């Protein structure tokens, strides 16, 4: 929550950190990671970590469209193989 990351004080007012977070179009936890990473001189690492935390897994299958996803996956299988890695 905004209290947990330090974006709001006890009076529900934005803190200095909260004002900076409000300018970033990311989850407050990721924003705090980026701000702290920048302040500590480790922005490259913070960007890499935040990208990993916010990226949707390419291995997840949509539950509402599992049949269509399976048909698309099958197009990547090499002939006479049951594995994506064969080729």
PDB file of C-alpha atoms in Angstrom:
ATOM      1  CA  UNK A   1       0.000   0.000   0.000  1.00  0.00           C
ATOM      2  CA  UNK A   2       0.979   3.629  -0.194  1.00  0.00           C
ATOM      3  CA  UNK A   3       1.598   3.681   3.555  1.00  0.00           C
ATOM      4  CA  UNK A   4       3.904   0.655   3.327  1.00  0.00           C
ATOM      5  CA  UNK A   5       6.148   2.254   0.697  1.00  0.00           C
ATOM      6  CA  UNK A   6       6.212   5.572   2.560  1.00  0.00           C
ATOM      7  CA  UNK A   7       4.188   7.540   0.019  1.00  0.00           C
ATOM      8  CA  UNK A   8       1.595   8.684   2.583  1.00  0.00           C
ATOM      9  CA  UNK A   9       2.041   9.906   6.144  1.00  0.00           C
ATOM     10  CA  UNK A  10      -0.302   9.322   9.081  1.00  0.00           C
ATOM     11  CA  UNK A  11      -2.490  12.272   8.005  1.00  0.00           C
ATOM     12  CA  UNK A  12      -2.960  10.719   4.534  1.00  0.00           C
ATOM     13  CA  UNK A  13      -0.807  13.455   2.966  1.00  0.00           C
ATOM     14  CA  UNK A  14       1.753  12.729   0.251  1.00  0.00           C
ATOM     15  CA  UNK A  15       5.300  12.534   1.490  1.00  0.00           C
ATOM     16  CA  UNK A  16       8.264  13.707  -0.568  1.00  0.00           C
ATOM     17  CA  UNK A  17       8.630  10.152  -1.830  1.00  0.00           C
ATOM     18  CA  UNK A  18       4.911  10.050  -2.605  1.00  0.00           C
ATOM     19  CA  UNK A  19       5.161  13.165  -4.757  1.00  0.00           C
ATOM     20  CA  UNK A  20       7.961  11.559  -6.775  1.00  0.00           C
ATOM     21  CA  UNK A  21       6.049   8.283  -7.060  1.00  0.00           C
ATOM     22  CA  UNK A  22       2.965  10.122  -8.305  1.00  0.00           C
ATOM     23  CA  UNK A  23       4.937  11.203 -11.383  1.00  0.00           C
ATOM     24  CA  UNK A  24       5.890   7.657 -12.356  1.00  0.00           C
ATOM     25  CA  UNK A  25       3.462   5.480 -14.351  1.00  0.00           C
ATOM     26  CA  UNK A  26       4.391   2.324 -12.457  1.00  0.00           C
ATOM     27  CA  UNK A  27       3.333   0.385  -9.370  1.00  0.00           C
ATOM     28  CA  UNK A  28       4.427   2.304  -6.233  1.00  0.00           C
ATOM     29  CA  UNK A  29       6.754  -0.512  -5.121  1.00  0.00           C
ATOM     30  CA  UNK A  30       8.504  -0.545  -8.494  1.00  0.00           C
ATOM     31  CA  UNK A  31       8.651   3.246  -8.467  1.00  0.00           C
ATOM     32  CA  UNK A  32      10.295   3.234  -5.055  1.00  0.00           C
ATOM     33  CA  UNK A  33      12.817   0.692  -6.312  1.00  0.00           C
ATOM     34  CA  UNK A  34      13.661   2.981  -9.237  1.00  0.00           C
ATOM     35  CA  UNK A  35      13.927   6.105  -7.083  1.00  0.00           C
ATOM     36  CA  UNK A  36      16.119   4.443  -4.457  1.00  0.00           C
ATOM     37  CA  UNK A  37      18.220   2.784  -7.176  1.00  0.00           C
ATOM     38  CA  UNK A  38      18.791   6.152  -8.792  1.00  0.00           C
ATOM     39  CA  UNK A  39      19.726   7.780  -5.481  1.00  0.00           C
ATOM     40  CA  UNK A  40      22.209   5.002  -4.689  1.00  0.00           C
ATOM     41  CA  UNK A  41      23.768   5.008  -8.160  1.00  0.00           C
ATOM     42  CA  UNK A  42      22.424   1.579  -9.054  1.00  0.00           C
ATOM     43  CA  UNK A  43      19.755   2.591 -11.557  1.00  0.00           C
ATOM     44  CA  UNK A  44      20.789   0.023 -14.186  1.00  0.00           C
ATOM     45  CA  UNK A  45      20.299  -2.831 -11.742  1.00  0.00           C
ATOM     46  CA  UNK A  46      17.032  -1.307 -10.480  1.00  0.00           C
ATOM     47  CA  UNK A  47      15.741  -1.011 -14.059  1.00  0.00           C
ATOM     48  CA  UNK A  48      16.590  -4.642 -14.759  1.00  0.00           C
ATOM     49  CA  UNK A  49      14.903  -5.853 -11.586  1.00  0.00           C
ATOM     50  CA  UNK A  50      11.816  -3.704 -12.133  1.00  0.00           C
ATOM     51  CA  UNK A  51      11.507  -4.959 -15.717  1.00  0.00           C
ATOM     52  CA  UNK A  52      11.609  -8.550 -14.445  1.00  0.00           C
ATOM     53  CA  UNK A  53       9.024  -7.820 -11.772  1.00  0.00           C
ATOM     54  CA  UNK A  54       6.559  -6.187 -14.150  1.00  0.00           C
ATOM     55  CA  UNK A  55       6.954  -8.442 -17.204  1.00  0.00           C
ATOM     56  CA  UNK A  56       4.224 -10.953 -17.943  1.00  0.00           C
ATOM     57  CA  UNK A  57       5.572 -14.476 -18.302  1.00  0.00           C
ATOM     58  CA  UNK A  58       5.674 -15.737 -21.897  1.00  0.00           C
ATOM     59  CA  UNK A  59       5.032 -19.235 -20.544  1.00  0.00           C
ATOM     60  CA  UNK A  60       1.627 -18.536 -19.017  1.00  0.00           C
ATOM     61  CA  UNK A  61      -1.439 -19.687 -20.915  1.00  0.00           C
ATOM     62  CA  UNK A  62      -4.595 -17.588 -20.801  1.00  0.00           C
ATOM     63  CA  UNK A  63      -7.222 -19.648 -19.005  1.00  0.00           C
ATOM     64  CA  UNK A  64     -10.091 -18.139 -20.947  1.00  0.00           C
ATOM     65  CA  UNK A  65      -8.482 -19.001 -24.302  1.00  0.00           C
ATOM     66  CA  UNK A  66      -6.468 -22.152 -23.552  1.00  0.00           C
ATOM     67  CA  UNK A  67      -7.570 -24.038 -26.704  1.00  0.00           C
ATOM     68  CA  UNK A  68      -6.504 -21.225 -29.043  1.00  0.00           C
ATOM     69  CA  UNK A  69      -3.189 -20.864 -27.195  1.00  0.00           C
ATOM     70  CA  UNK A  70      -2.546 -24.603 -27.510  1.00  0.00           C
ATOM     71  CA  UNK A  71      -3.182 -24.458 -31.280  1.00  0.00           C
ATOM     72  CA  UNK A  72      -0.666 -21.629 -31.624  1.00  0.00           C
ATOM     73  CA  UNK A  73       1.888 -23.519 -29.501  1.00  0.00           C
ATOM     74  CA  UNK A  74       1.516 -26.577 -31.731  1.00  0.00           C
ATOM     75  CA  UNK A  75       2.640 -24.556 -34.781  1.00  0.00           C
ATOM     76  CA  UNK A  76       6.099 -24.218 -33.200  1.00  0.00           C
ATOM     77  CA  UNK A  77       6.701 -27.950 -32.768  1.00  0.00           C
ATOM     78  CA  UNK A  78       9.158 -29.437 -35.213  1.00  0.00           C
ATOM     79  CA  UNK A  79       7.929 -32.240 -37.464  1.00  0.00           C
ATOM     80  CA  UNK A  80       8.149 -35.714 -35.856  1.00  0.00           C
ATOM     81  CA  UNK A  81       8.847 -34.160 -32.457  1.00  0.00           C
ATOM     82  CA  UNK A  82       6.869 -33.426 -29.349  1.00  0.00           C
ATOM     83  CA  UNK A  83       9.236 -30.740 -28.154  1.00  0.00           C
ATOM     84  CA  UNK A  84       9.716 -27.068 -28.949  1.00  0.00           C
ATOM     85  CA  UNK A  85      13.476 -27.517 -28.661  1.00  0.00           C
ATOM     86  CA  UNK A  86      13.813 -30.092 -31.428  1.00  0.00           C
ATOM     87  CA  UNK A  87      14.640 -28.762 -34.794  1.00  0.00           C
TER      88      UNK A  87
END
